[in-house]
Coordinates of C-alpha atoms in Angstrom, one line a residue:
X392 CA 7.2 -23.2 10.9
X393 CA 4.5 -24.7 8.5
X394 CA 4.8 -28.7 7.8
X395 CA 3.0 -28.3 4.6
X396 CA 5.3 -28.4 1.6
X397 CA 5.3 -24.8 -0.1
X398 CA 6.3 -24.2 -3.8
X399 CA 9.6 -23.5 -4.5
X400 CA 10.8 -19.9 -4.1
X401 CA 12.7 -18.1 -7.0
X402 CA 14.8 -14.8 -6.7
X403 CA 17.1 -12.4 -8.5
X404 CA 15.6 -13.4 -11.9
X405 CA 14.3 -11.3 -14.7
X406 CA 10.7 -11.1 -14.9
X407 CA 8.8 -13.5 -17.3
X408 CA 6.3 -11.4 -19.0
X409 CA 2.4 -12.6 -18.6
X410 CA 0.6 -13.2 -21.9
X411 CA -2.9 -11.5 -22.2
X412 CA -5.6 -13.5 -21.4
X413 CA -9.2 -12.3 -22.2
X414 CA -11.1 -11.2 -19.3
X415 CA -8.2 -12.3 -16.9
X416 CA -6.3 -9.3 -15.1
X417 CA -2.7 -9.2 -14.4
X418 CA -1.6 -7.8 -11.3
X419 CA 1.6 -6.2 -10.4
X420 CA 2.8 -4.8 -6.9
X421 CA 5.4 -2.1 -6.8
X422 CA 7.3 -1.2 -3.6
X423 CA 8.3 2.4 -3.9
X424 CA 11.4 2.1 -1.6
X425 CA 15.0 1.7 -1.7
X426 CA 15.6 -1.6 0.1
X427 CA 19.3 -0.7 0.6
X428 CA 18.6 3.1 1.8
X429 CA 15.9 1.7 4.3
X430 CA 17.9 -1.3 5.4
X431 CA 21.2 0.7 5.8
X432 CA 19.6 3.6 8.1
X433 CA 21.3 4.3 11.2
X434 CA 19.4 2.5 14.0
X435 CA 20.5 5.2 16.7
X436 CA 18.2 7.6 14.7
X437 CA 14.8 7.7 16.5
X438 CA 12.8 9.0 13.6
X439 CA 11.9 8.2 10.0
X440 CA 13.2 4.8 9.9
X441 CA 11.7 1.3 10.0
X442 CA 11.9 -0.9 13.1
X443 CA 14.5 -3.5 13.7
X444 CA 13.7 -7.2 14.1
X445 CA 15.2 -6.9 17.5
X446 CA 12.5 -3.9 18.3
X447 CA 9.7 -6.2 16.6
X448 CA 10.8 -9.0 19.0
X449 CA 10.7 -6.8 21.9
X450 CA 7.3 -5.3 21.1
X451 CA 5.4 -8.2 19.7
X452 CA 7.0 -10.8 22.0
X453 CA 6.7 -13.9 21.9
X454 CA 5.4 -13.8 18.3
X455 CA 8.7 -13.9 16.8
X456 CA 10.8 -16.2 19.5
X457 CA 10.5 -19.4 17.2
X458 CA 13.6 -20.8 15.5
X459 CA 12.4 -19.7 11.9
X460 CA 13.0 -16.1 13.0
X461 CA 16.6 -16.3 14.5
X462 CA 19.8 -15.2 13.1
X463 CA 20.2 -18.7 11.3
X464 CA 17.0 -18.5 9.4
X465 CA 16.0 -15.0 9.1
X466 CA 17.3 -11.5 8.3
X467 CA 17.9 -9.4 11.6
X468 CA 18.1 -5.6 11.8
X469 CA 15.9 -3.5 9.5
X470 CA 16.3 -5.7 6.5
X471 CA 14.2 -8.4 8.5
X472 CA 11.4 -5.9 9.0
X473 CA 11.3 -5.2 5.2
X474 CA 11.2 -8.8 4.6
X475 CA 8.0 -9.1 6.8
X476 CA 6.2 -6.7 4.5
X477 CA 7.1 -9.0 1.5
X478 CA 5.7 -11.9 3.2
X479 CA 2.5 -10.1 4.5
X480 CA 1.5 -9.7 0.8
X481 CA 1.7 -13.7 0.1
X482 CA -2.1 -14.1 1.2
X483 CA -3.4 -11.3 -1.4
X484 CA -0.9 -12.8 -3.9
X485 CA -2.6 -16.3 -3.6
X486 CA -5.9 -15.1 -3.8
X487 CA -5.4 -12.8 -6.8
X488 CA -3.4 -15.3 -8.4
X489 CA -6.0 -17.8 -8.1
X490 CA -8.9 -15.6 -9.5
X491 CA -6.9 -14.0 -12.4
X492 CA -5.1 -17.2 -13.3
X493 CA -2.0 -15.0 -13.5
X494 CA 0.8 -14.8 -10.8
X495 CA 1.1 -11.4 -9.1
X496 CA 4.5 -9.9 -10.2
X497 CA 6.3 -8.0 -7.3
X498 CA 8.7 -5.3 -8.1
X499 CA 10.9 -2.9 -6.2
X500 CA 12.2 0.5 -7.2
X501 CA 15.9 -0.5 -5.7
X502 CA 16.1 -4.2 -4.5
X503 CA 18.2 -6.2 -2.3
X504 CA 20.8 -6.7 -5.2
X505 CA 20.8 -2.8 -5.6
X506 CA 19.2 -3.0 -9.0
X507 CA 16.9 0.0 -9.8
X508 CA 13.8 -0.5 -11.7
X509 CA 11.8 2.6 -12.6
X510 CA 8.1 2.2 -13.7
X511 CA 8.4 2.0 -17.4
X512 CA 7.1 -0.2 -20.3
X513 CA 9.1 -3.5 -18.6
X514 CA 6.6 -3.3 -15.6
X515 CA 3.6 -2.0 -17.6
X516 CA 3.4 -4.2 -20.6
X517 CA 2.1 -7.2 -18.9
X518 CA 0.0 -5.4 -16.1
X519 CA -3.5 -4.4 -16.0
X520 CA -3.8 -3.6 -12.4
X521 CA -0.5 -1.6 -11.2
X522 CA -0.4 -1.3 -7.2
X523 CA 2.1 1.3 -6.3
X524 CA 3.0 0.7 -2.4
X525 CA 4.2 4.1 -1.2
X526 CA 6.3 2.9 1.9
X527 CA 9.5 5.0 1.2
X528 CA 10.4 7.4 3.7
X529 CA 10.4 11.2 2.6
X530 CA 14.0 11.6 3.8
X531 CA 14.9 8.9 1.3
X532 CA 14.1 11.4 -1.6
X533 CA 12.4 8.9 -4.0
X534 CA 10.8 10.9 -6.7
X535 CA 8.8 9.6 -9.7
X536 CA 10.8 10.8 -12.9
X537 CA 9.1 12.5 -15.7
X538 CA 9.6 9.6 -17.8
X539 CA 7.8 7.4 -15.3
X540 CA 4.9 9.7 -15.0
X541 CA 4.7 9.8 -18.8
X542 CA 4.8 6.1 -19.1
X543 CA 2.0 5.4 -16.5
X544 CA -0.2 8.3 -18.0
X545 CA 0.2 6.5 -21.6
X546 CA -0.4 3.2 -20.0
X547 CA -3.8 4.7 -18.7
X548 CA -4.8 5.4 -22.2
X549 CA -5.2 1.5 -22.4
X550 CA -8.7 0.4 -21.6
X551 CA -9.2 -1.7 -18.5
X552 CA -6.2 -0.6 -16.8
X553 CA -6.3 0.3 -13.0
X554 CA -3.7 2.4 -11.0
X555 CA -3.8 2.0 -7.5
X556 CA -1.8 4.3 -5.1
X557 CA -1.0 3.7 -1.8
X558 CA 0.6 6.3 0.0
X559 CA 1.2 5.4 3.6
X560 CA 0.7 7.3 6.7
X561 CA 2.4 10.9 7.6
X562 CA 2.8 10.6 11.5
X563 CA 4.3 13.6 13.1
X564 CA 4.8 16.1 10.3
X565 CA 5.0 19.0 12.7
X566 CA 8.0 20.2 14.7
X567 CA 5.8 20.5 17.5
X568 CA 6.8 17.7 20.2
X569 CA 3.5 18.0 21.9
X570 CA 1.5 17.0 18.8
X571 CA 4.0 14.4 18.0
X572 CA 3.6 12.8 21.4
X573 CA -0.2 13.0 21.2
X574 CA -0.2 11.4 17.7
X575 CA 1.9 8.5 19.2
X576 CA -0.3 8.1 21.9
X577 CA -3.3 7.9 19.3
X578 CA -1.8 5.2 17.3
X579 CA -0.6 3.3 20.3
X580 CA 2.1 1.5 18.2
X581 CA 5.3 1.1 19.9
X582 CA 7.1 0.4 16.8
X583 CA 6.1 3.7 15.1
X584 CA 8.5 6.6 16.1
X585 CA 7.2 10.1 16.8
X586 CA 7.7 11.1 13.4
X587 CA 7.4 8.7 10.4
X588 CA 6.7 10.4 7.3
X589 CA 6.0 8.3 4.1
X590 CA 5.2 8.5 0.5
X591 CA 7.5 11.1 -1.7
X592 CA 7.4 8.6 -4.6
X593 CA 3.5 8.2 -4.4
X594 CA 3.0 12.0 -3.8
X595 CA 5.2 13.1 -6.8
X596 CA 3.3 10.7 -9.0
X597 CA 0.0 12.1 -7.8
X598 CA 1.1 15.6 -8.7
X599 CA 2.2 14.4 -12.1
X600 CA -1.0 12.7 -12.9
X601 CA -3.1 15.3 -11.4
X602 CA -4.7 13.4 -8.6
X603 CA -6.0 15.7 -6.0
X604 CA -5.2 13.9 -2.9
X605 CA -2.7 14.1 -0.2
X606 CA -1.7 11.3 2.4
X607 CA -2.2 12.8 6.0
X608 CA -1.5 11.4 9.8
X609 CA -1.7 8.0 11.0
X610 CA -5.3 7.6 12.4
X611 CA -6.3 4.7 14.7
X612 CA -9.5 3.0 13.4
X613 CA -12.5 2.4 16.1
X614 CA -13.2 -1.0 17.4
X615 CA -16.6 -2.7 18.1
X616 CA -16.8 -2.0 21.8
X617 CA -16.1 -5.1 23.9
X618 CA -14.2 -6.9 20.9
X619 CA -11.2 -6.6 18.9
X620 CA -13.2 -6.3 15.6
X621 CA -12.7 -3.0 13.4
X622 CA -15.8 -1.1 13.2
X623 CA -17.7 -1.3 9.8
X624 CA -16.8 1.1 7.2
X625 CA -19.0 3.9 6.0
X626 CA -19.5 2.9 2.4
X627 CA -20.9 5.2 -0.5
X628 CA -22.5 2.4 -2.4
X629 CA -24.3 4.3 -4.8
X630 CA -21.1 5.7 -6.0
X631 CA -19.6 2.2 -6.3
X632 CA -20.6 1.4 -9.9
X633 CA -17.3 -0.6 -10.1
X634 CA -19.0 -2.8 -7.6
X635 CA -15.6 -3.0 -5.7
X636 CA -17.5 -3.1 -2.3
X637 CA -20.1 -6.1 -3.3
X638 CA -19.9 -8.0 0.1
X639 CA -17.5 -5.8 1.7
X640 CA -18.2 -4.5 5.1
X641 CA -14.5 -3.9 6.7
X642 CA -11.1 -3.7 6.0
X643 CA -8.5 -5.1 8.3
X644 CA -7.4 -3.2 11.6
X645 CA -4.1 -1.2 11.2
X646 CA -3.2 1.2 14.3
X647 CA -2.0 4.3 11.9
X648 CA -4.0 4.6 8.6
X649 CA -3.8 7.6 6.4
X650 CA -6.4 10.1 5.7
X651 CA -6.6 10.5 2.0
X652 CA -7.6 14.2 2.0
X653 CA -9.1 15.7 -1.2
X654 CA -7.4 18.8 -2.4
X655 CA -10.2 19.7 -4.7
X656 CA -13.8 20.6 -4.7
X657 CA -14.7 18.6 -7.8
X658 CA -16.8 15.6 -6.6
X659 CA -17.4 14.7 -10.2
X660 CA -13.8 13.5 -11.0
X661 CA -13.1 11.9 -7.8
X662 CA -15.2 9.9 -5.4
X663 CA -14.6 8.8 -1.8
X664 CA -15.9 5.4 -1.8
X665 CA -15.3 4.6 2.0
X666 CA -14.8 6.2 5.2
X667 CA -13.3 4.6 8.5
X668 CA -14.7 5.7 11.8
X669 CA -11.9 6.8 14.2
X670 CA -11.2 5.9 17.7
X671 CA -12.6 9.1 19.3
X672 CA -11.4 7.9 22.8
X673 CA -7.6 8.9 21.8
X674 CA -7.0 12.5 21.4
X675 CA -5.7 13.7 17.9
X676 CA -5.3 17.1 16.1
X677 CA -7.7 15.5 13.4
X678 CA -10.4 14.7 15.9
X679 CA -10.1 18.1 17.6
X680 CA -11.0 19.6 14.2
X681 CA -14.3 17.7 14.4
X682 CA -13.6 14.9 12.3
X683 CA -15.0 11.4 13.4
X684 CA -14.2 9.4 9.9
X685 CA -11.1 9.6 7.6
X686 CA -10.9 8.8 3.8
X687 CA -10.0 5.3 3.4
X688 CA -10.7 4.3 -0.3
X689 CA -11.1 6.7 -3.1
X690 CA -11.4 6.2 -6.7
X691 CA -11.2 8.3 -10.0
X692 CA -13.1 7.0 -12.8
X693 CA -12.0 6.8 -16.5
X694 CA -12.6 9.9 -18.4
X695 CA -12.6 10.9 -22.1
X696 CA -9.0 11.8 -21.7
X697 CA -7.7 8.8 -19.6
X698 CA -9.4 5.1 -20.2
X699 CA -7.9 3.5 -16.9
X700 CA -9.1 4.1 -13.4
X701 CA -7.2 5.3 -10.4
X702 CA -7.7 4.1 -7.0
X703 CA -6.0 5.1 -3.6
X704 CA -6.2 2.6 -0.9
X705 CA -3.6 1.9 1.8
X706 CA -0.9 -0.7 1.2
X707 CA -1.8 -2.3 4.8
X708 CA -5.1 -3.1 3.2
X709 CA -3.2 -5.7 1.3
X710 CA -1.3 -7.4 4.0
X711 CA -1.8 -9.7 6.9
X712 CA 0.7 -8.2 9.4
X713 CA -2.2 -7.1 11.4
X714 CA -4.6 -9.7 10.7
X715 CA -7.2 -10.4 8.0
X716 CA -11.1 -10.8 7.8
X717 CA -13.3 -12.6 5.3
X718 CA -14.6 -9.3 4.2
X719 CA -11.0 -8.2 3.3
X720 CA -10.7 -11.3 1.1
X721 CA -13.9 -10.3 -0.7
X722 CA -12.3 -6.8 -1.7
X723 CA -9.3 -8.5 -2.8
X724 CA -11.2 -10.9 -5.1
X725 CA -13.6 -7.8 -6.3
X726 CA -10.4 -5.7 -7.2
X727 CA -8.6 -8.6 -9.0
X728 CA -11.7 -9.4 -11.1
X729 CA -12.8 -6.0 -12.3
X730 CA -13.9 -6.3 -15.8
X731 CA -11.3 -5.8 -18.6
X732 CA -12.1 -4.0 -21.6
X733 CA -13.2 -6.3 -24.6
X734 CA -10.2 -4.7 -26.8
X735 CA -6.8 -4.3 -25.6
X736 CA -4.3 -1.7 -26.7
X737 CA -2.7 -3.2 -29.7
X738 CA 0.9 -2.1 -28.6
X739 CA 0.9 -4.0 -25.2
X740 CA -0.8 -7.0 -26.7
X741 CA 2.2 -7.3 -29.3
X742 CA 4.7 -6.7 -26.3
X743 CA 3.8 -10.0 -24.3
X744 CA 2.4 -12.0 -27.1

């Protein structure tokens, strides 16, 4: 464990609203899962659950063999794996907090203590960038309620807002066992079952907001030959007027990333900013269909009907479970320092003053 003293940690407290600061963005993370439902899953079920810490230790050995990961210091079972996700965003939270001057708020749809928190004014009033990380399994039946969609739609009327949706992968969506096995061998991650379908909450929100995207598959990015480095992104820099990708060449490697497929022909309202080359040496139905890259970052600019921006990018881009690179940190900073409008919606300003 690190010998450098860390700041004291708090838990199980009400959120302290962050006051609006001109030009300084307030970032919030929303995990879409029910922590109790995910952690209470029957571990004899092979599919559509997170791995246990025992499985993580076996596959990642000896990475989690230190005393800090034993039963005296760390949650075991599936709960421990969920905590790894929380810990994996700490680096992003630190970077974003430093450049904005505001701590990154972290919320869960249903937390460890069983409290349910839908997305409403309590979250949105002091948030300028809301990152919705879609790591709820489809079978958990998490759905965004009409009231949540209405609240987000109203929030997006406020200038300077940015909604980042991150539905995760959809591995083995077919009942064809041969295809499930092919997908499993393609991504090569022993911790991911033959079927692991994520993102019902984000899918329902995308439908409600009219976001013409669906998360598909879990695709393995290509690596630079002879190295462990991820192949650079294909970037549509002419479309990146927000300059989110200035100084960015790659995100981090993750063996099973979703393809954000467009369900519209209207390329004026939605832009594919980045595509990630796929590992073509590992067969997959998406490759067999003639694809060599998948959509990894998508932007829906503000319109006359919606003042805020909508982005799509996978949650693992903001974690360190699979390592990180300088280019990734640059992307974090660009996102956290997106310009805010000069004028903030009066209602939200009053709510956090």
